[in-house]
Amino acid sequence: MWMETNSKTEEETSRSRATTAQCVLNGLRLCTGDMEHMDKYMQGRFFVLQLVLWGLRGVSRVILANNPLSGALIMAALCWESRWQALLGTVGVLASTITAVIMGQDSAEVSGGHHGFNGMLVSLLMGVFSSAGDWYWWLLLPACLGSATCVFLYSGLSSVFHHWDLPVSVFPFNTIILLYLLCTGSDNPYFPHLPAIPPGALGPNDTKLIAVEVIRGIPLGVGQIYACVALGPCLLILGAVLLYSPLLAVHALLGSAVGTLAGLSMAVKPDFLYSGLSGFNGSLGCMAVGGLFFTFSWRIHLLAIANAFLSAYADIALGNLLGTVGLPACSWAATLTTTLMMLLTGSLAAYRIPVSQVMAPEDNLRSRSQWEAGNTAERESTDV
Amino acid sequence: MWMETNSKTEEETSRSRATTAQCVLNGLRLCTGDMEHMDKYMQGRFFVLQLVLWGLRGVSRVILANNPLSGALIMAALCWESRWQALLGTVGVLASTITAVIMGQDSAEVSGGHHGFNGMLVSLLMGVFSSAGDWYWWLLLPACLGSATCVFLYSGLSSVFHHWDLPVSVFPFNTIILLYLLCTGSDNPYFPHLPAIPPGALGPNDTKLIAVEVIRGIPLGVGQIYACVALGPCLLILGAVLLYSPLLAVHALLGSAVGTLAGLSMAVKPDFLYSGLSGFNGSLGCMAVGGLFFTFSWRIHLLAIANAFLSAYADIALGNLLGTVGLPACSWAATLTTTLMMLLTGSLAAYRIPVSQVMAPEDNLRSRSQWEAGNTAERESTDV
Amino acid sequence: MWMETNSKTEEETSRSRATTAQCVLNGLRLCTGDMEHMDKYMQGRFFVLQLVLWGLRGVSRVILANNPLSGALIMAALCWESRWQALLGTVGVLASTITAVIMGQDSAEVSGGHHGFNGMLVSLLMGVFSSAGDWYWWLLLPACLGSATCVFLYSGLSSVFHHWDLPVSVFPFNTIILLYLLCTGSDNPYFPHLPAIPPGALGPNDTKLIAVEVIRGIPLGVGQIYACVALGPCLLILGAVLLYSPLLAVHALLGSAVGTLAGLSMAVKPDFLYSGLSGFNGSLGCMAVGGLFFTFSWRIHLLAIANAFLSAYADIALGNLLGTVGLPACSWAATLTTTLMMLLTGSLAAYRIPVSQVMAPEDNLRSRSQWEAGNTAERESTDV
């Protein structure tokens, strides 16, 4: 209809369309991927603004992304789910980032959000396991201290892991949350918490599975990385990953499905499937291998699926083991198996990307193909 | 009698005797030790034949030997004990070897059977702990998957252990079998298994020991490395070790005896002694130090005995610890203590053989003495 | 009064006073710090005398000192507390030192007492946990064997830790004592022992705290490093630390106070506070960072307090975890957190003293300021 009312020629219209499309594309290119231009833009600005940027990067790093907009979306999802959890997450990410600044940690690491994501997870999980209810303000004390301690572990472990060019990933979070839960115990008068229930402990009514609920658990598995259990926020988190990298988002869902399959094959209790708890380790393992630390190819895609299965089974095993003393398995399984995959020798090791060069998988594929094209051109020119 | 009927002179007879003896010796020399000539002979043959050779080497590597004939003898022993167990072992060794080929692992490692032995052990132990009875065909599924996973662990761990020139040994098996048992739990509807009983848990009738049974447990300890509990197959396995290297066989028996002694001193339950379970870690520890990773000498012999004691006590300790959650200690103790011995500094470290040069102890002693003789001759010629 | 009876002039008197003061100072300087002159003095003497010196250094190394006189004071404190414990400690330190000599360990390490302190602790703790009462002579057998095994662990672990310039510290003791307690179990007919009670297990009468007892627990925390529970011996041990280095003694008390505070904040059971058990890990952690492995400064002082808190909380956590199987947490917490602090990267790593150059903190500060003065002088002369 507007074609008629408009006096522009078809050519002009198509040109304007192309321009609009390009604008959107350019805008998308600015908002997706690692958004490194933001760092340049923010340099020399107020410390508080920089801190917010570092914090948002830290928030997105939990799910292996590195994009402040994704971080903002995830914070929105957490607010949607529960404002108390969002507050805890904010406190955690800020406490650990500021501690890293005070301790004089490497500034590139701090500004990349590397010191924020462990602290955020510690703080979130303290809130999830607390049995004192929401808005129990005393909880901010251990949340701050626990988050700050993550910086010590991150810094110390990086010295060790550096020898094999491995990322520290969420080892600090997993260690600190277990120490906190062990320290307080379930009957603590100040910080009581609920004991974790092992995935293998079947109740009396756990005989039948509802297929819809199981399928619903797949997207929930992606949200469980932030301890989210409502479908809406989980989809928003998935959207945040999609914004950073579509390839990563596909692997997140795929890994969660693999984890659910593994849970079915081991007959874990239905709640474990419905809540997405059986999926999130698979999701993390699948994303790390398929999207981040290896150059994508069909062999790596298969390795990512294998790692998702391994993560999911290891999570059930560790959940059963730690459940005997009332502890959760957190993301130990995905962290350990991904570390193992990065240590692989043989022909698969050639696909491994050095930790210092890790970026959004799309960017990585592009730079790889450019580099290969350059190599080929060079070889051809040499041949002639 | 044939001396009279025969017209040969005595000289001729003795010559023919010498020739016969030499033939037997040559034959023996071909069948014992590492049998490296087999690899040359097999090169370029059908893949299936090569796979059989790699598999048999893998079977013998469980007991620290590296000889396809020993492997064949051990497979015979397993068939004698239980055909289902032999099938599981075959499936395990093939699944992990083929996975290693597909994953593009180092071909020298694959053809040396390094990727087979962990898979075989995982598969065998899944069968032993399964409470679903023999010929439960579904068990082949986790057996295949578990064996294949060993290759990932072997490859990943070798990157880490390489820094200290340590062998990966049976760390993958020990990890995977614990994860499997934890994952399924004792009440699993698909893969139920029996919980392990800790060695320190005394029953009401466990006050008196039968000396003959205890002594019978010593050779059974060597067979327990393959989860064998019948005397005949155990002796056949011991024979397989003897074929590879008499020194190793002596240390196997000695270590088993030391382990039984350690069990007696800690008053473990009689069944643990009778079945050889208290001996097999000592046996593995004694073999590894006394026969394989160190040049044999009297000091090393004492170190091997010390390691056997340490392995045996550590096995009881770990058995009691893991037994509280129904898990077996497998060969964690021997693996850990042998790794420790290989890290020793001081004057004992001079006896250590680099992992890449490990061969049958007799071959090693011969090459060492030749090397020393060469050194002396050279020094003498230089002196003159 | 003697001023009148004495015919000396005031000048002479003051000179003699100065001389006396200098004599005392010189004497103090000879008795405090690392006392390296003793090693030169002892060289070439009888082996037994040397062994006593090495042993006493080993005794003092438990509390991070390196001074034979401190060692002698500590032995006196142990005799005062219980002669049986003193005997066990002596047996332990001698057994491990002699084993190190036989095994051909590095002579500088042996003469520095590095192989004695782990053995001593193993032996002492075996006595503390034994439920067979004092003077149960059979206990000397595992005490000797356990102490000797520490040398294997020390030597093996040092190969691994050397890569990061980390001290082995008390990892061998912590490992061996857990293995011993697991191996024997509580019902062992030969070596029965008491199960450890986790710090979080509150009894029915554990609601009120007595402030005096809690404060009394602070100096007891220093003595608990040697499993001392009486105030007199604990103060003597503190005096032994004071003789080596006042700075270390201050941090010992401070760390114990921090540990008690951490215990209060987690509502551990009162016995845990009264006996000093909640303080000793904090004390060790605070001493190691504040006095030994880092050049003292205000930032390091704060790091020492942070490490004391971290050690104390980690001790409660590990105590609760290991307590579920009746095991004590020993000094795992302080050992792990101190190792972590020594791995720290960033600007704090500049204060780290290489392990081979560790000495009494006062000596270290002096040599540091001399070195800096020399550096400044050199720079000035270069500038001119």
JSON list of N, CA and C in Angstrom, two decimals, chain A residues 210-224 228-229 231 234 252-253 255-261 270-280 283:
[
{"chain": "A", "resi": 210, "resn": "ILE", "atom": "N", "xyz": [6.04, -37.27, 33.37]},
{"chain": "A", "resi": 210, "resn": "ILE", "atom": "CA", "xyz": [5.16, -36.51, 32.48]},
{"chain": "A", "resi": 210, "resn": "ILE", "atom": "C", "xyz": [6.03, -35.94, 31.37]},
{"chain": "A", "resi": 211, "resn": "ALA", "atom": "N", "xyz": [5.75, -36.36, 30.12]},
{"chain": "A", "resi": 211, "resn": "ALA", "atom": "CA", "xyz": [6.62, -36.03, 29.00]},
{"chain": "A", "resi": 211, "resn": "ALA", "atom": "C", "xyz": [6.77, -34.53, 28.80]},
{"chain": "A", "resi": 212, "resn": "VAL", "atom": "N", "xyz": [5.64, -33.78, 28.95]},
{"chain": "A", "resi": 212, "resn": "VAL", "atom": "CA", "xyz": [5.69, -32.33, 28.71]},
{"chain": "A", "resi": 212, "resn": "VAL", "atom": "C", "xyz": [6.64, -31.66, 29.70]},
{"chain": "A", "resi": 213, "resn": "GLU", "atom": "N", "xyz": [6.55, -32.11, 30.94]},
{"chain": "A", "resi": 213, "resn": "GLU", "atom": "CA", "xyz": [7.40, -31.53, 31.97]},
{"chain": "A", "resi": 213, "resn": "GLU", "atom": "C", "xyz": [8.88, -31.79, 31.68]},
{"chain": "A", "resi": 214, "resn": "VAL", "atom": "N", "xyz": [9.15, -33.02, 31.18]},
{"chain": "A", "resi": 214, "resn": "VAL", "atom": "CA", "xyz": [10.53, -33.37, 30.88]},
{"chain": "A", "resi": 214, "resn": "VAL", "atom": "C", "xyz": [11.06, -32.46, 29.78]},
{"chain": "A", "resi": 215, "resn": "ILE", "atom": "N", "xyz": [10.24, -32.27, 28.73]},
{"chain": "A", "resi": 215, "resn": "ILE", "atom": "CA", "xyz": [10.67, -31.40, 27.62]},
{"chain": "A", "resi": 215, "resn": "ILE", "atom": "C", "xyz": [10.82, -29.96, 28.10]},
{"chain": "A", "resi": 216, "resn": "ARG", "atom": "N", "xyz": [9.91, -29.54, 29.00]},
{"chain": "A", "resi": 216, "resn": "ARG", "atom": "CA", "xyz": [9.99, -28.20, 29.57]},
{"chain": "A", "resi": 216, "resn": "ARG", "atom": "C", "xyz": [11.31, -28.04, 30.36]},
{"chain": "A", "resi": 217, "resn": "GLY", "atom": "N", "xyz": [11.82, -29.15, 30.87]},
{"chain": "A", "resi": 217, "resn": "GLY", "atom": "CA", "xyz": [13.07, -29.08, 31.64]},
{"chain": "A", "resi": 217, "resn": "GLY", "atom": "C", "xyz": [14.28, -28.72, 30.80]},
{"chain": "A", "resi": 218, "resn": "ILE", "atom": "N", "xyz": [14.14, -28.87, 29.46]},
{"chain": "A", "resi": 218, "resn": "ILE", "atom": "CA", "xyz": [15.32, -28.61, 28.61]},
{"chain": "A", "resi": 218, "resn": "ILE", "atom": "C", "xyz": [15.69, -27.13, 28.61]},
{"chain": "A", "resi": 219, "resn": "PRO", "atom": "N", "xyz": [14.75, -26.21, 28.29]},
{"chain": "A", "resi": 219, "resn": "PRO", "atom": "CA", "xyz": [15.14, -24.79, 28.41]},
{"chain": "A", "resi": 219, "resn": "PRO", "atom": "C", "xyz": [15.42, -24.38, 29.85]},
{"chain": "A", "resi": 220, "resn": "LEU", "atom": "N", "xyz": [14.73, -25.02, 30.81]},
{"chain": "A", "resi": 220, "resn": "LEU", "atom": "CA", "xyz": [15.00, -24.70, 32.21]},
{"chain": "A", "resi": 220, "resn": "LEU", "atom": "C", "xyz": [16.44, -25.03, 32.58]},
{"chain": "A", "resi": 221, "resn": "GLY", "atom": "N", "xyz": [17.00, -26.06, 31.92]},
{"chain": "A", "resi": 221, "resn": "GLY", "atom": "CA", "xyz": [18.39, -26.44, 32.19]},
{"chain": "A", "resi": 221, "resn": "GLY", "atom": "C", "xyz": [19.36, -25.31, 31.90]},
{"chain": "A", "resi": 222, "resn": "VAL", "atom": "N", "xyz": [19.05, -24.51, 30.86]},
{"chain": "A", "resi": 222, "resn": "VAL", "atom": "CA", "xyz": [19.91, -23.37, 30.55]},
{"chain": "A", "resi": 222, "resn": "VAL", "atom": "C", "xyz": [19.80, -22.32, 31.66]},
{"chain": "A", "resi": 223, "resn": "GLY", "atom": "N", "xyz": [18.56, -22.11, 32.15]},
{"chain": "A", "resi": 223, "resn": "GLY", "atom": "CA", "xyz": [18.37, -21.13, 33.21]},
{"chain": "A", "resi": 223, "resn": "GLY", "atom": "C", "xyz": [18.95, -21.58, 34.54]},
{"chain": "A", "resi": 224, "resn": "GLN", "atom": "N", "xyz": [19.01, -22.90, 34.76]},
{"chain": "A", "resi": 224, "resn": "GLN", "atom": "CA", "xyz": [19.54, -23.43, 36.02]},
{"chain": "A", "resi": 224, "resn": "GLN", "atom": "C", "xyz": [21.00, -23.04, 36.23]},
{"chain": "A", "resi": 228, "resn": "CYS", "atom": "N", "xyz": [17.86, -20.40, 38.01]},
{"chain": "A", "resi": 228, "resn": "CYS", "atom": "CA", "xyz": [16.51, -19.97, 37.66]},
{"chain": "A", "resi": 228, "resn": "CYS", "atom": "C", "xyz": [15.62, -21.19, 37.46]},
{"chain": "A", "resi": 229, "resn": "VAL", "atom": "N", "xyz": [14.36, -21.13, 37.90]},
{"chain": "A", "resi": 229, "resn": "VAL", "atom": "CA", "xyz": [13.48, -22.27, 37.75]},
{"chain": "A", "resi": 229, "resn": "VAL", "atom": "C", "xyz": [12.16, -21.92, 37.05]},
{"chain": "A", "resi": 231, "resn": "LEU", "atom": "N", "xyz": [10.09, -20.56, 33.60]},
{"chain": "A", "resi": 231, "resn": "LEU", "atom": "CA", "xyz": [10.34, -20.68, 32.17]},
{"chain": "A", "resi": 231, "resn": "LEU", "atom": "C", "xyz": [10.68, -19.34, 31.52]},
{"chain": "A", "resi": 234, "resn": "CYS", "atom": "N", "xyz": [14.19, -18.11, 32.10]},
{"chain": "A", "resi": 234, "resn": "CYS", "atom": "CA", "xyz": [15.12, -19.04, 31.45]},
{"chain": "A", "resi": 234, "resn": "CYS", "atom": "C", "xyz": [15.22, -18.73, 29.96]},
{"chain": "A", "resi": 252, "resn": "ALA", "atom": "N", "xyz": [23.85, -24.69, 23.88]},
{"chain": "A", "resi": 252, "resn": "ALA", "atom": "CA", "xyz": [23.27, -24.66, 25.23]},
{"chain": "A", "resi": 252, "resn": "ALA", "atom": "C", "xyz": [22.03, -25.54, 25.29]},
{"chain": "A", "resi": 253, "resn": "LEU", "atom": "N", "xyz": [21.13, -25.38, 24.30]},
{"chain": "A", "resi": 253, "resn": "LEU", "atom": "CA", "xyz": [19.90, -26.18, 24.28]},
{"chain": "A", "resi": 253, "resn": "LEU", "atom": "C", "xyz": [20.21, -27.65, 24.03]},
{"chain": "A", "resi": 255, "resn": "GLY", "atom": "N", "xyz": [22.96, -29.29, 24.69]},
{"chain": "A", "resi": 255, "resn": "GLY", "atom": "CA", "xyz": [23.57, -29.89, 25.87]},
{"chain": "A", "resi": 255, "resn": "GLY", "atom": "C", "xyz": [22.54, -30.18, 26.94]},
{"chain": "A", "resi": 256, "resn": "SER", "atom": "N", "xyz": [21.59, -29.28, 27.10]},
{"chain": "A", "resi": 256, "resn": "SER", "atom": "CA", "xyz": [20.55, -29.50, 28.10]},
{"chain": "A", "resi": 256, "resn": "SER", "atom": "C", "xyz": [19.70, -30.72, 27.73]},
{"chain": "A", "resi": 257, "resn": "ALA", "atom": "N", "xyz": [19.41, -30.87, 26.42]},
{"chain": "A", "resi": 257, "resn": "ALA", "atom": "CA", "xyz": [18.66, -32.04, 25.97]},
{"chain": "A", "resi": 257, "resn": "ALA", "atom": "C", "xyz": [19.45, -33.32, 26.23]},
{"chain": "A", "resi": 258, "resn": "VAL", "atom": "N", "xyz": [20.74, -33.27, 25.95]},
{"chain": "A", "resi": 258, "resn": "VAL", "atom": "CA", "xyz": [21.59, -34.43, 26.19]},
{"chain": "A", "resi": 258, "resn": "VAL", "atom": "C", "xyz": [21.60, -34.79, 27.67]},
{"chain": "A", "resi": 259, "resn": "GLY", "atom": "N", "xyz": [21.68, -33.75, 28.52]},
{"chain": "A", "resi": 259, "resn": "GLY", "atom": "CA", "xyz": [21.67, -33.98, 29.96]},
{"chain": "A", "resi": 259, "resn": "GLY", "atom": "C", "xyz": [20.38, -34.63, 30.42]},
{"chain": "A", "resi": 260, "resn": "THR", "atom": "N", "xyz": [19.26, -34.18, 29.86]},
{"chain": "A", "resi": 260, "resn": "THR", "atom": "CA", "xyz": [17.97, -34.76, 30.22]},
{"chain": "A", "resi": 260, "resn": "THR", "atom": "C", "xyz": [17.91, -36.23, 29.79]},
{"chain": "A", "resi": 261, "resn": "LEU", "atom": "N", "xyz": [18.44, -36.51, 28.60]},
{"chain": "A", "resi": 261, "resn": "LEU", "atom": "CA", "xyz": [18.51, -37.88, 28.11]},
{"chain": "A", "resi": 261, "resn": "LEU", "atom": "C", "xyz": [19.34, -38.75, 29.05]},
{"chain": "A", "resi": 270, "resn": "PRO", "atom": "N", "xyz": [12.09, -37.66, 39.15]},
{"chain": "A", "resi": 270, "resn": "PRO", "atom": "CA", "xyz": [11.44, -36.76, 38.19]},
{"chain": "A", "resi": 270, "resn": "PRO", "atom": "C", "xyz": [11.72, -35.28, 38.44]},
{"chain": "A", "resi": 271, "resn": "ASP", "atom": "N", "xyz": [11.75, -34.86, 39.72]},
{"chain": "A", "resi": 271, "resn": "ASP", "atom": "CA", "xyz": [11.99, -33.45, 40.03]},
{"chain": "A", "resi": 271, "resn": "ASP", "atom": "C", "xyz": [13.30, -32.96, 39.43]},
{"chain": "A", "resi": 272, "resn": "PHE", "atom": "N", "xyz": [14.27, -33.86, 39.42]},
{"chain": "A", "resi": 272, "resn": "PHE", "atom": "CA", "xyz": [15.59, -33.52, 38.90]},
{"chain": "A", "resi": 272, "resn": "PHE", "atom": "C", "xyz": [15.50, -33.21, 37.40]},
{"chain": "A", "resi": 273, "resn": "LEU", "atom": "N", "xyz": [14.62, -33.93, 36.70]},
{"chain": "A", "resi": 273, "resn": "LEU", "atom": "CA", "xyz": [14.42, -33.69, 35.28]},
{"chain": "A", "resi": 273, "resn": "LEU", "atom": "C", "xyz": [13.57, -32.45, 35.03]},
{"chain": "A", "resi": 274, "resn": "TYR", "atom": "N", "xyz": [12.47, -32.32, 35.80]},
{"chain": "A", "resi": 274, "resn": "TYR", "atom": "CA", "xyz": [11.51, -31.24, 35.57]},
{"chain": "A", "resi": 274, "resn": "TYR", "atom": "C", "xyz": [12.15, -29.87, 35.82]},
{"chain": "A", "resi": 275, "resn": "SER", "atom": "N", "xyz": [13.00, -29.79, 36.85]},
{"chain": "A", "resi": 275, "resn": "SER", "atom": "CA", "xyz": [13.55, -28.49, 37.23]},
{"chain": "A", "resi": 275, "resn": "SER", "atom": "C", "xyz": [14.73, -28.07, 36.36]},
{"chain": "A", "resi": 276, "resn": "GLY", "atom": "N", "xyz": [15.17, -28.97, 35.47]},
{"chain": "A", "resi": 276, "resn": "GLY", "atom": "CA", "xyz": [16.30, -28.63, 34.61]},
{"chain": "A", "resi": 276, "resn": "GLY", "atom": "C", "xyz": [17.64, -28.90, 35.27]},
{"chain": "A", "resi": 277, "resn": "LEU", "atom": "N", "xyz": [17.62, -29.44, 36.50]},
{"chain": "A", "resi": 277, "resn": "LEU", "atom": "CA", "xyz": [18.89, -29.70, 37.18]},
{"chain": "A", "resi": 277, "resn": "LEU", "atom": "C", "xyz": [19.72, -30.75, 36.46]},
{"chain": "A", "resi": 278, "resn": "SER", "atom": "N", "xyz": [19.05, -31.69, 35.76]},
{"chain": "A", "resi": 278, "resn": "SER", "atom": "CA", "xyz": [19.81, -32.72, 35.05]},
{"chain": "A", "resi": 278, "resn": "SER", "atom": "C", "xyz": [20.40, -32.18, 33.75]},
{"chain": "A", "resi": 279, "resn": "GLY", "atom": "N", "xyz": [19.95, -30.99, 33.33]},
{"chain": "A", "resi": 279, "resn": "GLY", "atom": "CA", "xyz": [20.41, -30.49, 32.04]},
{"chain": "A", "resi": 279, "resn": "GLY", "atom": "C", "xyz": [21.55, -29.51, 32.10]},
{"chain": "A", "resi": 280, "resn": "PHE", "atom": "N", "xyz": [21.72, -28.79, 33.25]},
{"chain": "A", "resi": 280, "resn": "PHE", "atom": "CA", "xyz": [22.58, -27.62, 33.16]},
{"chain": "A", "resi": 280, "resn": "PHE", "atom": "C", "xyz": [24.06, -27.96, 33.07]},
{"chain": "A", "resi": 283, "resn": "SER", "atom": "N", "xyz": [24.61, -28.77, 29.48]},
{"chain": "A", "resi": 283, "resn": "SER", "atom": "CA", "xyz": [24.56, -27.52, 28.72]},
{"chain": "A", "resi": 283, "resn": "SER", "atom": "C", "xyz": [25.90, -26.79, 28.79]}
]
